[in-house]
């Protein structure tokens, strides 16, 4: 059971709602994923021609928890303002905080992120910061009031998987009691399983499902991978070694002359 900000969530897979070929396919994918938290963009809700209202109605019908995001924000002021508007529109203090520094990699602006997180937590927001795996940044985000961290696996939409396994493992070891969610860069279910095997509490993804040939089938595959990875972690897997270790005992082995 995933526990964030005092609430228990059964599914450890969080899913984005952008980029799908159609709203109907998005609904199918969310249902197939069994996700109970989905991210939504304020820009999508504010779309013209009633599109935003129609989209919001679909989300409500799914019965999932909404995690609005500040995607596309490149400054503290823009991110904070977007979060404030999202709280009004979606009626939740939860916010996935993104403050982007680089337009090519969509790497977080960690300085702006910490500043914005502090402002929002003081205003009563429950902040889910999209961050790097840097230990110092993580510590400052926690000091700012965040109770969960969402380090990237790789650049958003890159499908590269876990670029820095050492860094992610170190983050897990340094903050054993903090909910950690790998966010962004996962391309195939094995990437999600690998994150869960490191001891991460959940994964968040969008592009890998939305852009798949069959989004619903891919969503189901990711759900299975997350479950398998978590079960493997809890089963305490053996450590890797350089030399072979025979699985068959040699005691009682027959010797021929």
JSON list of C-alpha atoms in Angstrom, two decimals:
[
{"chain": "A", "resi": 1, "resn": "UNK", "atom": "CA", "xyz": [0.00, 0.00, 0.00]},
{"chain": "A", "resi": 2, "resn": "UNK", "atom": "CA", "xyz": [1.41, 3.38, -1.05]},
{"chain": "A", "resi": 3, "resn": "UNK", "atom": "CA", "xyz": [1.04, 6.01, 1.68]},
{"chain": "A", "resi": 4, "resn": "UNK", "atom": "CA", "xyz": [1.43, 9.70, 0.74]},
{"chain": "A", "resi": 5, "resn": "UNK", "atom": "CA", "xyz": [0.43, 12.73, 2.76]},
{"chain": "A", "resi": 6, "resn": "UNK", "atom": "CA", "xyz": [-1.48, 10.55, 5.21]},
{"chain": "A", "resi": 7, "resn": "UNK", "atom": "CA", "xyz": [-3.52, 8.76, 2.56]},
{"chain": "A", "resi": 8, "resn": "UNK", "atom": "CA", "xyz": [-3.24, 5.13, 1.49]},
{"chain": "A", "resi": 9, "resn": "UNK", "atom": "CA", "xyz": [-3.30, 4.28, -2.22]},
{"chain": "A", "resi": 10, "resn": "UNK", "atom": "CA", "xyz": [-3.59, 0.67, -3.35]},
{"chain": "A", "resi": 11, "resn": "UNK", "atom": "CA", "xyz": [-1.88, 1.08, -6.74]},
{"chain": "A", "resi": 12, "resn": "UNK", "atom": "CA", "xyz": [1.80, 1.94, -7.04]},
{"chain": "A", "resi": 13, "resn": "UNK", "atom": "CA", "xyz": [1.43, 3.02, -10.66]},
{"chain": "A", "resi": 14, "resn": "UNK", "atom": "CA", "xyz": [0.63, 6.68, -11.34]},
{"chain": "A", "resi": 15, "resn": "UNK", "atom": "CA", "xyz": [-0.42, 7.54, -14.88]},
{"chain": "A", "resi": 16, "resn": "UNK", "atom": "CA", "xyz": [-0.46, 10.68, -16.98]},
{"chain": "A", "resi": 17, "resn": "UNK", "atom": "CA", "xyz": [-3.43, 11.65, -19.14]},
{"chain": "A", "resi": 18, "resn": "UNK", "atom": "CA", "xyz": [-1.75, 13.51, -22.03]},
{"chain": "A", "resi": 19, "resn": "UNK", "atom": "CA", "xyz": [-0.77, 12.49, -25.58]},
{"chain": "A", "resi": 20, "resn": "UNK", "atom": "CA", "xyz": [-3.34, 9.71, -26.09]},
{"chain": "A", "resi": 21, "resn": "UNK", "atom": "CA", "xyz": [-4.85, 9.29, -29.58]},
{"chain": "A", "resi": 22, "resn": "UNK", "atom": "CA", "xyz": [-8.31, 9.95, -28.17]},
{"chain": "A", "resi": 23, "resn": "UNK", "atom": "CA", "xyz": [-10.09, 10.48, -24.84]},
{"chain": "A", "resi": 24, "resn": "UNK", "atom": "CA", "xyz": [-11.69, 7.03, -25.15]},
{"chain": "A", "resi": 25, "resn": "UNK", "atom": "CA", "xyz": [-8.27, 5.37, -25.46]},
{"chain": "A", "resi": 26, "resn": "UNK", "atom": "CA", "xyz": [-7.04, 7.33, -22.47]},
{"chain": "A", "resi": 27, "resn": "UNK", "atom": "CA", "xyz": [-9.95, 6.03, -20.41]},
{"chain": "A", "resi": 28, "resn": "UNK", "atom": "CA", "xyz": [-9.22, 2.45, -21.49]},
{"chain": "A", "resi": 29, "resn": "UNK", "atom": "CA", "xyz": [-5.55, 2.83, -20.56]},
{"chain": "A", "resi": 30, "resn": "UNK", "atom": "CA", "xyz": [-6.27, 4.27, -17.11]},
{"chain": "A", "resi": 31, "resn": "UNK", "atom": "CA", "xyz": [-8.67, 1.44, -16.37]},
{"chain": "A", "resi": 32, "resn": "UNK", "atom": "CA", "xyz": [-6.21, -1.19, -17.63]},
{"chain": "A", "resi": 33, "resn": "UNK", "atom": "CA", "xyz": [-3.43, 0.29, -15.49]},
{"chain": "A", "resi": 34, "resn": "UNK", "atom": "CA", "xyz": [-5.54, 0.08, -12.32]},
{"chain": "A", "resi": 35, "resn": "UNK", "atom": "CA", "xyz": [-3.97, 3.42, -11.38]},
{"chain": "A", "resi": 36, "resn": "UNK", "atom": "CA", "xyz": [-5.71, 5.35, -8.63]},
{"chain": "A", "resi": 37, "resn": "UNK", "atom": "CA", "xyz": [-3.80, 8.60, -9.18]},
{"chain": "A", "resi": 38, "resn": "UNK", "atom": "CA", "xyz": [-3.61, 10.37, -12.55]},
{"chain": "A", "resi": 39, "resn": "UNK", "atom": "CA", "xyz": [-1.81, 13.58, -13.41]},
{"chain": "A", "resi": 40, "resn": "UNK", "atom": "CA", "xyz": [-3.69, 16.31, -15.25]},
{"chain": "A", "resi": 41, "resn": "UNK", "atom": "CA", "xyz": [-2.63, 19.61, -16.76]},
{"chain": "A", "resi": 42, "resn": "UNK", "atom": "CA", "xyz": [-4.36, 22.90, -16.01]},
{"chain": "A", "resi": 43, "resn": "UNK", "atom": "CA", "xyz": [-3.83, 23.85, -19.66]},
{"chain": "A", "resi": 44, "resn": "UNK", "atom": "CA", "xyz": [-5.84, 20.79, -20.74]},
{"chain": "A", "resi": 45, "resn": "UNK", "atom": "CA", "xyz": [-8.73, 21.74, -18.44]},
{"chain": "A", "resi": 46, "resn": "UNK", "atom": "CA", "xyz": [-8.68, 25.32, -19.68]},
{"chain": "A", "resi": 47, "resn": "UNK", "atom": "CA", "xyz": [-8.88, 24.31, -23.34]},
{"chain": "A", "resi": 48, "resn": "UNK", "atom": "CA", "xyz": [-11.26, 26.18, -25.60]},
{"chain": "A", "resi": 49, "resn": "UNK", "atom": "CA", "xyz": [-14.49, 24.99, -27.11]},
{"chain": "A", "resi": 50, "resn": "UNK", "atom": "CA", "xyz": [-15.53, 23.04, -24.01]},
{"chain": "A", "resi": 51, "resn": "UNK", "atom": "CA", "xyz": [-12.78, 20.48, -24.50]},
{"chain": "A", "resi": 52, "resn": "UNK", "atom": "CA", "xyz": [-11.51, 21.04, -20.98]},
{"chain": "A", "resi": 53, "resn": "UNK", "atom": "CA", "xyz": [-14.91, 20.43, -19.40]},
{"chain": "A", "resi": 54, "resn": "UNK", "atom": "CA", "xyz": [-15.42, 17.25, -21.42]},
{"chain": "A", "resi": 55, "resn": "UNK", "atom": "CA", "xyz": [-12.01, 15.97, -20.38]},
{"chain": "A", "resi": 56, "resn": "UNK", "atom": "CA", "xyz": [-12.65, 16.75, -16.71]},
{"chain": "A", "resi": 57, "resn": "UNK", "atom": "CA", "xyz": [-15.95, 14.88, -16.88]},
{"chain": "A", "resi": 58, "resn": "UNK", "atom": "CA", "xyz": [-14.13, 11.78, -18.16]},
{"chain": "A", "resi": 59, "resn": "UNK", "atom": "CA", "xyz": [-11.64, 11.95, -15.30]},
{"chain": "A", "resi": 60, "resn": "UNK", "atom": "CA", "xyz": [-14.42, 12.23, -12.73]},
{"chain": "A", "resi": 61, "resn": "UNK", "atom": "CA", "xyz": [-16.15, 9.17, -14.20]},
{"chain": "A", "resi": 62, "resn": "UNK", "atom": "CA", "xyz": [-12.96, 7.13, -13.71]},
{"chain": "A", "resi": 63, "resn": "UNK", "atom": "CA", "xyz": [-13.16, 7.68, -9.95]},
{"chain": "A", "resi": 64, "resn": "UNK", "atom": "CA", "xyz": [-9.41, 8.30, -9.60]},
{"chain": "A", "resi": 65, "resn": "UNK", "atom": "CA", "xyz": [-7.46, 10.77, -7.50]},
{"chain": "A", "resi": 66, "resn": "UNK", "atom": "CA", "xyz": [-6.31, 13.81, -9.49]},
{"chain": "A", "resi": 67, "resn": "UNK", "atom": "CA", "xyz": [-2.76, 15.14, -9.24]},
{"chain": "A", "resi": 68, "resn": "UNK", "atom": "CA", "xyz": [-2.61, 18.43, -11.14]},
{"chain": "A", "resi": 69, "resn": "UNK", "atom": "CA", "xyz": [0.81, 19.43, -12.47]},
{"chain": "A", "resi": 70, "resn": "UNK", "atom": "CA", "xyz": [2.66, 22.60, -13.36]},
{"chain": "A", "resi": 71, "resn": "UNK", "atom": "CA", "xyz": [4.06, 21.16, -16.58]},
{"chain": "A", "resi": 72, "resn": "UNK", "atom": "CA", "xyz": [5.68, 23.71, -18.86]},
{"chain": "A", "resi": 73, "resn": "UNK", "atom": "CA", "xyz": [6.48, 26.21, -16.12]},
{"chain": "A", "resi": 74, "resn": "UNK", "atom": "CA", "xyz": [9.98, 27.73, -16.30]},
{"chain": "A", "resi": 75, "resn": "UNK", "atom": "CA", "xyz": [9.90, 30.12, -13.34]},
{"chain": "A", "resi": 76, "resn": "UNK", "atom": "CA", "xyz": [8.91, 30.08, -9.69]},
{"chain": "A", "resi": 77, "resn": "UNK", "atom": "CA", "xyz": [6.20, 32.69, -10.24]},
{"chain": "A", "resi": 78, "resn": "UNK", "atom": "CA", "xyz": [4.69, 30.77, -13.15]},
{"chain": "A", "resi": 79, "resn": "UNK", "atom": "CA", "xyz": [4.71, 27.47, -11.24]},
{"chain": "A", "resi": 80, "resn": "UNK", "atom": "CA", "xyz": [3.19, 28.96, -8.08]},
{"chain": "A", "resi": 81, "resn": "UNK", "atom": "CA", "xyz": [0.48, 30.79, -10.03]},
{"chain": "A", "resi": 82, "resn": "UNK", "atom": "CA", "xyz": [-0.37, 27.66, -12.01]},
{"chain": "A", "resi": 83, "resn": "UNK", "atom": "CA", "xyz": [-0.58, 25.61, -8.80]},
{"chain": "A", "resi": 84, "resn": "UNK", "atom": "CA", "xyz": [-2.91, 28.17, -7.22]},
{"chain": "A", "resi": 85, "resn": "UNK", "atom": "CA", "xyz": [-5.17, 28.10, -10.28]},
{"chain": "A", "resi": 86, "resn": "UNK", "atom": "CA", "xyz": [-5.12, 24.29, -10.36]},
{"chain": "A", "resi": 87, "resn": "UNK", "atom": "CA", "xyz": [-6.26, 24.12, -6.74]},
{"chain": "A", "resi": 88, "resn": "UNK", "atom": "CA", "xyz": [-9.26, 26.24, -7.63]},
{"chain": "A", "resi": 89, "resn": "UNK", "atom": "CA", "xyz": [-10.12, 24.26, -10.76]},
{"chain": "A", "resi": 90, "resn": "UNK", "atom": "CA", "xyz": [-9.60, 20.73, -9.47]},
{"chain": "A", "resi": 91, "resn": "UNK", "atom": "CA", "xyz": [-10.43, 21.26, -5.81]},
{"chain": "A", "resi": 92, "resn": "UNK", "atom": "CA", "xyz": [-7.34, 19.57, -4.40]},
{"chain": "A", "resi": 93, "resn": "UNK", "atom": "CA", "xyz": [-4.25, 20.77, -2.51]},
{"chain": "A", "resi": 94, "resn": "UNK", "atom": "CA", "xyz": [-2.17, 18.09, -4.23]},
{"chain": "A", "resi": 95, "resn": "UNK", "atom": "CA", "xyz": [0.21, 19.41, -6.88]},
{"chain": "A", "resi": 96, "resn": "UNK", "atom": "CA", "xyz": [2.94, 17.82, -8.96]},
{"chain": "A", "resi": 97, "resn": "UNK", "atom": "CA", "xyz": [5.46, 20.64, -8.99]},
{"chain": "A", "resi": 98, "resn": "UNK", "atom": "CA", "xyz": [7.57, 21.12, -12.11]},
{"chain": "A", "resi": 99, "resn": "UNK", "atom": "CA", "xyz": [9.93, 24.04, -12.62]},
{"chain": "A", "resi": 100, "resn": "UNK", "atom": "CA", "xyz": [11.85, 23.38, -15.83]},
{"chain": "A", "resi": 101, "resn": "UNK", "atom": "CA", "xyz": [15.35, 24.68, -16.48]},
{"chain": "A", "resi": 102, "resn": "UNK", "atom": "CA", "xyz": [16.38, 23.25, -19.84]},
{"chain": "A", "resi": 103, "resn": "UNK", "atom": "CA", "xyz": [14.01, 23.09, -22.81]},
{"chain": "A", "resi": 104, "resn": "UNK", "atom": "CA", "xyz": [15.88, 20.21, -24.49]},
{"chain": "A", "resi": 105, "resn": "UNK", "atom": "CA", "xyz": [16.13, 17.77, -21.58]},
{"chain": "A", "resi": 106, "resn": "UNK", "atom": "CA", "xyz": [13.28, 19.20, -19.47]},
{"chain": "A", "resi": 107, "resn": "UNK", "atom": "CA", "xyz": [15.64, 18.91, -16.51]},
{"chain": "A", "resi": 108, "resn": "UNK", "atom": "CA", "xyz": [14.24, 20.50, -13.34]},
{"chain": "A", "resi": 109, "resn": "UNK", "atom": "CA", "xyz": [15.47, 23.88, -12.17]},
{"chain": "A", "resi": 110, "resn": "UNK", "atom": "CA", "xyz": [16.39, 22.61, -8.72]},
{"chain": "A", "resi": 111, "resn": "UNK", "atom": "CA", "xyz": [16.89, 26.08, -7.23]},
{"chain": "A", "resi": 112, "resn": "UNK", "atom": "CA", "xyz": [13.52, 27.30, -8.44]},
{"chain": "A", "resi": 113, "resn": "UNK", "atom": "CA", "xyz": [11.95, 24.00, -7.43]},
{"chain": "A", "resi": 114, "resn": "UNK", "atom": "CA", "xyz": [13.03, 24.32, -3.81]},
{"chain": "A", "resi": 115, "resn": "UNK", "atom": "CA", "xyz": [11.86, 27.94, -3.66]},
{"chain": "A", "resi": 116, "resn": "UNK", "atom": "CA", "xyz": [8.47, 27.16, -5.19]},
{"chain": "A", "resi": 117, "resn": "UNK", "atom": "CA", "xyz": [8.02, 24.11, -2.95]},
{"chain": "A", "resi": 118, "resn": "UNK", "atom": "CA", "xyz": [8.57, 26.27, 0.13]},
{"chain": "A", "resi": 119, "resn": "UNK", "atom": "CA", "xyz": [6.04, 28.85, -1.01]},
{"chain": "A", "resi": 120, "resn": "UNK", "atom": "CA", "xyz": [3.39, 26.25, -1.85]},
{"chain": "A", "resi": 121, "resn": "UNK", "atom": "CA", "xyz": [3.75, 24.19, 1.33]},
{"chain": "A", "resi": 122, "resn": "UNK", "atom": "CA", "xyz": [3.34, 27.35, 3.39]},
{"chain": "A", "resi": 123, "resn": "UNK", "atom": "CA", "xyz": [0.10, 27.92, 1.48]},
{"chain": "A", "resi": 124, "resn": "UNK", "atom": "CA", "xyz": [-1.16, 24.47, 2.42]},
{"chain": "A", "resi": 125, "resn": "UNK", "atom": "CA", "xyz": [-0.30, 22.55, -0.75]},
{"chain": "A", "resi": 126, "resn": "UNK", "atom": "CA", "xyz": [0.74, 18.91, -0.68]},
{"chain": "A", "resi": 127, "resn": "UNK", "atom": "CA", "xyz": [3.70, 19.08, -3.04]},
{"chain": "A", "resi": 128, "resn": "UNK", "atom": "CA", "xyz": [4.97, 16.22, -5.23]},
{"chain": "A", "resi": 129, "resn": "UNK", "atom": "CA", "xyz": [8.22, 17.69, -6.64]},
{"chain": "A", "resi": 130, "resn": "UNK", "atom": "CA", "xyz": [9.62, 16.47, -9.96]},
{"chain": "A", "resi": 131, "resn": "UNK", "atom": "CA", "xyz": [13.33, 16.55, -9.16]},
{"chain": "A", "resi": 132, "resn": "UNK", "atom": "CA", "xyz": [16.71, 15.02, -9.89]},
{"chain": "A", "resi": 133, "resn": "UNK", "atom": "CA", "xyz": [18.33, 12.28, -7.81]},
{"chain": "A", "resi": 134, "resn": "UNK", "atom": "CA", "xyz": [20.69, 14.79, -6.13]},
{"chain": "A", "resi": 135, "resn": "UNK", "atom": "CA", "xyz": [20.88, 14.15, -2.38]},
{"chain": "A", "resi": 136, "resn": "UNK", "atom": "CA", "xyz": [21.36, 17.81, -1.46]},
{"chain": "A", "resi": 137, "resn": "UNK", "atom": "CA", "xyz": [18.34, 18.88, -3.49]},
{"chain": "A", "resi": 138, "resn": "UNK", "atom": "CA", "xyz": [16.29, 16.11, -1.93]},
{"chain": "A", "resi": 139, "resn": "UNK", "atom": "CA", "xyz": [17.23, 17.24, 1.56]},
{"chain": "A", "resi": 140, "resn": "UNK", "atom": "CA", "xyz": [16.27, 20.83, 0.81]},
{"chain": "A", "resi": 141, "resn": "UNK", "atom": "CA", "xyz": [12.92, 19.80, -0.65]},
{"chain": "A", "resi": 142, "resn": "UNK", "atom": "CA", "xyz": [12.13, 17.83, 2.49]},
{"chain": "A", "resi": 143, "resn": "UNK", "atom": "CA", "xyz": [13.15, 20.81, 4.62]},
{"chain": "A", "resi": 144, "resn": "UNK", "atom": "CA", "xyz": [10.85, 22.97, 2.49]},
{"chain": "A", "resi": 145, "resn": "UNK", "atom": "CA", "xyz": [7.94, 20.76, 3.54]},
{"chain": "A", "resi": 146, "resn": "UNK", "atom": "CA", "xyz": [7.67, 18.11, 0.85]},
{"chain": "A", "resi": 147, "resn": "UNK", "atom": "CA", "xyz": [6.75, 14.65, 2.17]},
{"chain": "A", "resi": 148, "resn": "UNK", "atom": "CA", "xyz": [7.38, 12.80, -1.09]},
{"chain": "A", "resi": 149, "resn": "UNK", "atom": "CA", "xyz": [10.09, 13.04, -3.75]},
{"chain": "A", "resi": 150, "resn": "UNK", "atom": "CA", "xyz": [9.77, 12.26, -7.46]},
{"chain": "A", "resi": 151, "resn": "UNK", "atom": "CA", "xyz": [13.23, 11.92, -9.04]},
{"chain": "A", "resi": 152, "resn": "UNK", "atom": "CA", "xyz": [13.44, 11.42, -12.77]},
{"chain": "A", "resi": 153, "resn": "UNK", "atom": "CA", "xyz": [14.57, 8.13, -14.25]},
{"chain": "A", "resi": 154, "resn": "UNK", "atom": "CA", "xyz": [15.57, 9.85, -17.49]},
{"chain": "A", "resi": 155, "resn": "UNK", "atom": "CA", "xyz": [14.40, 12.93, -19.45]},
{"chain": "A", "resi": 156, "resn": "UNK", "atom": "CA", "xyz": [10.63, 13.12, -19.93]},
{"chain": "A", "resi": 157, "resn": "UNK", "atom": "CA", "xyz": [9.46, 11.08, -22.89]},
{"chain": "A", "resi": 158, "resn": "UNK", "atom": "CA", "xyz": [12.94, 9.69, -23.66]},
{"chain": "A", "resi": 159, "resn": "UNK", "atom": "CA", "xyz": [12.11, 6.03, -22.85]},
{"chain": "A", "resi": 160, "resn": "UNK", "atom": "CA", "xyz": [15.70, 5.53, -21.68]},
{"chain": "A", "resi": 161, "resn": "UNK", "atom": "CA", "xyz": [14.80, 3.91, -18.38]},
{"chain": "A", "resi": 162, "resn": "UNK", "atom": "CA", "xyz": [16.97, 4.46, -15.30]},
{"chain": "A", "resi": 163, "resn": "UNK", "atom": "CA", "xyz": [19.93, 6.58, -16.40]},
{"chain": "A", "resi": 164, "resn": "UNK", "atom": "CA", "xyz": [21.58, 6.76, -12.98]},
{"chain": "A", "resi": 165, "resn": "UNK", "atom": "CA", "xyz": [20.91, 3.59, -11.01]},
{"chain": "A", "resi": 166, "resn": "UNK", "atom": "CA", "xyz": [23.66, 4.45, -8.52]},
{"chain": "A", "resi": 167, "resn": "UNK", "atom": "CA", "xyz": [22.11, 7.84, -7.79]},
{"chain": "A", "resi": 168, "resn": "UNK", "atom": "CA", "xyz": [18.62, 6.40, -7.41]},
{"chain": "A", "resi": 169, "resn": "UNK", "atom": "CA", "xyz": [19.89, 3.65, -5.13]},
{"chain": "A", "resi": 170, "resn": "UNK", "atom": "CA", "xyz": [21.76, 6.21, -3.01]},
{"chain": "A", "resi": 171, "resn": "UNK", "atom": "CA", "xyz": [18.64, 8.36, -2.72]},
{"chain": "A", "resi": 172, "resn": "UNK", "atom": "CA", "xyz": [16.66, 5.37, -1.50]},
{"chain": "A", "resi": 173, "resn": "UNK", "atom": "CA", "xyz": [19.35, 4.49, 1.05]},
{"chain": "A", "resi": 174, "resn": "UNK", "atom": "CA", "xyz": [19.66, 8.05, 2.39]},
{"chain": "A", "resi": 175, "resn": "UNK", "atom": "CA", "xyz": [15.91, 8.56, 2.81]},
{"chain": "A", "resi": 176, "resn": "UNK", "atom": "CA", "xyz": [14.52, 5.14, 3.76]},
{"chain": "A", "resi": 177, "resn": "UNK", "atom": "CA", "xyz": [11.29, 6.49, 5.25]},
{"chain": "A", "resi": 178, "resn": "UNK", "atom": "CA", "xyz": [10.40, 9.02, 2.53]},
{"chain": "A", "resi": 179, "resn": "UNK", "atom": "CA", "xyz": [7.98, 7.95, -0.23]},
{"chain": "A", "resi": 180, "resn": "UNK", "atom": "CA", "xyz": [9.97, 7.97, -3.48]},
{"chain": "A", "resi": 181, "resn": "UNK", "atom": "CA", "xyz": [8.40, 7.85, -6.94]},
{"chain": "A", "resi": 182, "resn": "UNK", "atom": "CA", "xyz": [10.44, 7.45, -10.12]},
{"chain": "A", "resi": 183, "resn": "UNK", "atom": "CA", "xyz": [8.93, 9.99, -12.50]},
{"chain": "A", "resi": 184, "resn": "UNK", "atom": "CA", "xyz": [9.68, 10.25, -16.22]},
{"chain": "A", "resi": 185, "resn": "UNK", "atom": "CA", "xyz": [11.85, 8.49, -18.75]},
{"chain": "A", "resi": 186, "resn": "UNK", "atom": "CA", "xyz": [10.50, 4.95, -18.43]},
{"chain": "A", "resi": 187, "resn": "UNK", "atom": "CA", "xyz": [9.92, 3.27, -21.77]},
{"chain": "A", "resi": 188, "resn": "UNK", "atom": "CA", "xyz": [9.07, -0.39, -21.18]},
{"chain": "A", "resi": 189, "resn": "UNK", "atom": "CA", "xyz": [7.67, -2.37, -18.24]},
{"chain": "A", "resi": 190, "resn": "UNK", "atom": "CA", "xyz": [11.09, -3.77, -17.31]},
{"chain": "A", "resi": 191, "resn": "UNK", "atom": "CA", "xyz": [12.20, -0.21, -16.49]},
{"chain": "A", "resi": 192, "resn": "UNK", "atom": "CA", "xyz": [9.35, 0.08, -14.00]},
{"chain": "A", "resi": 193, "resn": "UNK", "atom": "CA", "xyz": [10.16, -3.30, -12.48]},
{"chain": "A", "resi": 194, "resn": "UNK", "atom": "CA", "xyz": [13.79, -2.25, -12.07]},
{"chain": "A", "resi": 195, "resn": "UNK", "atom": "CA", "xyz": [12.75, 0.91, -10.22]},
{"chain": "A", "resi": 196, "resn": "UNK", "atom": "CA", "xyz": [10.53, -1.06, -7.88]},
{"chain": "A", "resi": 197, "resn": "UNK", "atom": "CA", "xyz": [13.28, -3.61, -7.25]},
{"chain": "A", "resi": 198, "resn": "UNK", "atom": "CA", "xyz": [15.46, -0.73, -6.01]},
{"chain": "A", "resi": 199, "resn": "UNK", "atom": "CA", "xyz": [12.88, -0.16, -3.29]},
{"chain": "A", "resi": 200, "resn": "UNK", "atom": "CA", "xyz": [11.03, 2.75, -4.82]},
{"chain": "A", "resi": 201, "resn": "UNK", "atom": "CA", "xyz": [7.47, 3.15, -3.68]},
{"chain": "A", "resi": 202, "resn": "UNK", "atom": "CA", "xyz": [5.87, 3.87, -7.05]},
{"chain": "A", "resi": 203, "resn": "UNK", "atom": "CA", "xyz": [6.46, 5.02, -10.62]},
{"chain": "A", "resi": 204, "resn": "UNK", "atom": "CA", "xyz": [4.78, 7.71, -12.68]},
{"chain": "A", "resi": 205, "resn": "UNK", "atom": "CA", "xyz": [4.70, 7.56, -16.47]},
{"chain": "A", "resi": 206, "resn": "UNK", "atom": "CA", "xyz": [2.76, 8.82, -19.43]},
{"chain": "A", "resi": 207, "resn": "UNK", "atom": "CA", "xyz": [4.45, 8.71, -22.84]},
{"chain": "A", "resi": 208, "resn": "UNK", "atom": "CA", "xyz": [5.35, 5.01, -22.72]},
{"chain": "A", "resi": 209, "resn": "UNK", "atom": "CA", "xyz": [1.67, 4.14, -22.46]},
{"chain": "A", "resi": 210, "resn": "UNK", "atom": "CA", "xyz": [0.05, 6.96, -24.43]},
{"chain": "A", "resi": 211, "resn": "UNK", "atom": "CA", "xyz": [2.31, 6.54, -27.46]},
{"chain": "A", "resi": 212, "resn": "UNK", "atom": "CA", "xyz": [2.31, 2.72, -27.51]},
{"chain": "A", "resi": 213, "resn": "UNK", "atom": "CA", "xyz": [0.61, 0.92, -30.37]},
{"chain": "A", "resi": 214, "resn": "UNK", "atom": "CA", "xyz": [-1.92, -0.43, -27.88]},
{"chain": "A", "resi": 215, "resn": "UNK", "atom": "CA", "xyz": [-2.03, 1.92, -24.88]},
{"chain": "A", "resi": 216, "resn": "UNK", "atom": "CA", "xyz": [-4.41, -0.23, -22.83]},
{"chain": "A", "resi": 217, "resn": "UNK", "atom": "CA", "xyz": [-2.28, -3.34, -23.27]},
{"chain": "A", "resi": 218, "resn": "UNK", "atom": "CA", "xyz": [0.87, -1.42, -22.39]},
{"chain": "A", "resi": 219, "resn": "UNK", "atom": "CA", "xyz": [-0.81, 0.05, -19.32]},
{"chain": "A", "resi": 220, "resn": "UNK", "atom": "CA", "xyz": [-1.72, -3.44, -18.17]},
{"chain": "A", "resi": 221, "resn": "UNK", "atom": "CA", "xyz": [1.86, -4.60, -18.76]},
{"chain": "A", "resi": 222, "resn": "UNK", "atom": "CA", "xyz": [3.23, -1.75, -16.65]},
{"chain": "A", "resi": 223, "resn": "UNK", "atom": "CA", "xyz": [0.78, -2.58, -13.86]},
{"chain": "A", "resi": 224, "resn": "UNK", "atom": "CA", "xyz": [2.04, -6.16, -13.79]},
{"chain": "A", "resi": 225, "resn": "UNK", "atom": "CA", "xyz": [5.67, -5.03, -13.88]},
{"chain": "A", "resi": 226, "resn": "UNK", "atom": "CA", "xyz": [5.18, -2.65, -10.94]},
{"chain": "A", "resi": 227, "resn": "UNK", "atom": "CA", "xyz": [3.53, -5.41, -8.93]},
{"chain": "A", "resi": 228, "resn": "UNK", "atom": "CA", "xyz": [6.28, -7.89, -9.81]},
{"chain": "A", "resi": 229, "resn": "UNK", "atom": "CA", "xyz": [9.06, -5.44, -8.98]},
{"chain": "A", "resi": 230, "resn": "UNK", "atom": "CA", "xyz": [7.57, -4.55, -5.60]},
{"chain": "A", "resi": 231, "resn": "UNK", "atom": "CA", "xyz": [7.00, -8.20, -4.73]},
{"chain": "A", "resi": 232, "resn": "UNK", "atom": "CA", "xyz": [10.60, -8.99, -5.67]},
{"chain": "A", "resi": 233, "resn": "UNK", "atom": "CA", "xyz": [11.92, -6.16, -3.48]},
{"chain": "A", "resi": 234, "resn": "UNK", "atom": "CA", "xyz": [9.87, -7.33, -0.50]},
{"chain": "A", "resi": 235, "resn": "UNK", "atom": "CA", "xyz": [11.10, -10.90, -1.06]},
{"chain": "A", "resi": 236, "resn": "UNK", "atom": "CA", "xyz": [14.69, -9.72, -0.35]},
{"chain": "A", "resi": 237, "resn": "UNK", "atom": "CA", "xyz": [16.48, -10.76, -3.58]},
{"chain": "A", "resi": 238, "resn": "UNK", "atom": "CA", "xyz": [19.97, -12.24, -3.58]},
{"chain": "A", "resi": 239, "resn": "UNK", "atom": "CA", "xyz": [22.93, -9.97, -4.34]},
{"chain": "A", "resi": 240, "resn": "UNK", "atom": "CA", "xyz": [24.84, -10.15, -7.61]},
{"chain": "A", "resi": 241, "resn": "UNK", "atom": "CA", "xyz": [28.26, -11.84, -7.52]},
{"chain": "A", "resi": 242, "resn": "UNK", "atom": "CA", "xyz": [31.17, -12.22, -9.90]},
{"chain": "A", "resi": 243, "resn": "UNK", "atom": "CA", "xyz": [31.65, -16.00, -9.66]},
{"chain": "A", "resi": 244, "resn": "UNK", "atom": "CA", "xyz": [29.33, -18.94, -10.11]},
{"chain": "A", "resi": 245, "resn": "UNK", "atom": "CA", "xyz": [27.62, -20.51, -7.10]},
{"chain": "A", "resi": 246, "resn": "UNK", "atom": "CA", "xyz": [26.50, -24.10, -7.71]},
{"chain": "A", "resi": 247, "resn": "UNK", "atom": "CA", "xyz": [22.86, -24.74, -7.02]},
{"chain": "A", "resi": 248, "resn": "UNK", "atom": "CA", "xyz": [23.40, -28.50, -6.77]},
{"chain": "A", "resi": 249, "resn": "UNK", "atom": "CA", "xyz": [25.36, -29.70, -3.70]},
{"chain": "A", "resi": 250, "resn": "UNK", "atom": "CA", "xyz": [28.50, -31.74, -4.38]},
{"chain": "A", "resi": 251, "resn": "UNK", "atom": "CA", "xyz": [28.15, -33.80, -1.17]},
{"chain": "A", "resi": 252, "resn": "UNK", "atom": "CA", "xyz": [27.49, -37.40, -2.11]},
{"chain": "A", "resi": 253, "resn": "UNK", "atom": "CA", "xyz": [28.61, -36.91, -5.69]},
{"chain": "A", "resi": 254, "resn": "UNK", "atom": "CA", "xyz": [29.69, -40.14, -7.40]},
{"chain": "A", "resi": 255, "resn": "UNK", "atom": "CA", "xyz": [33.34, -40.37, -8.52]},
{"chain": "A", "resi": 256, "resn": "UNK", "atom": "CA", "xyz": [34.35, -42.69, -11.35]},
{"chain": "A", "resi": 257, "resn": "UNK", "atom": "CA", "xyz": [37.86, -44.13, -11.62]}
]
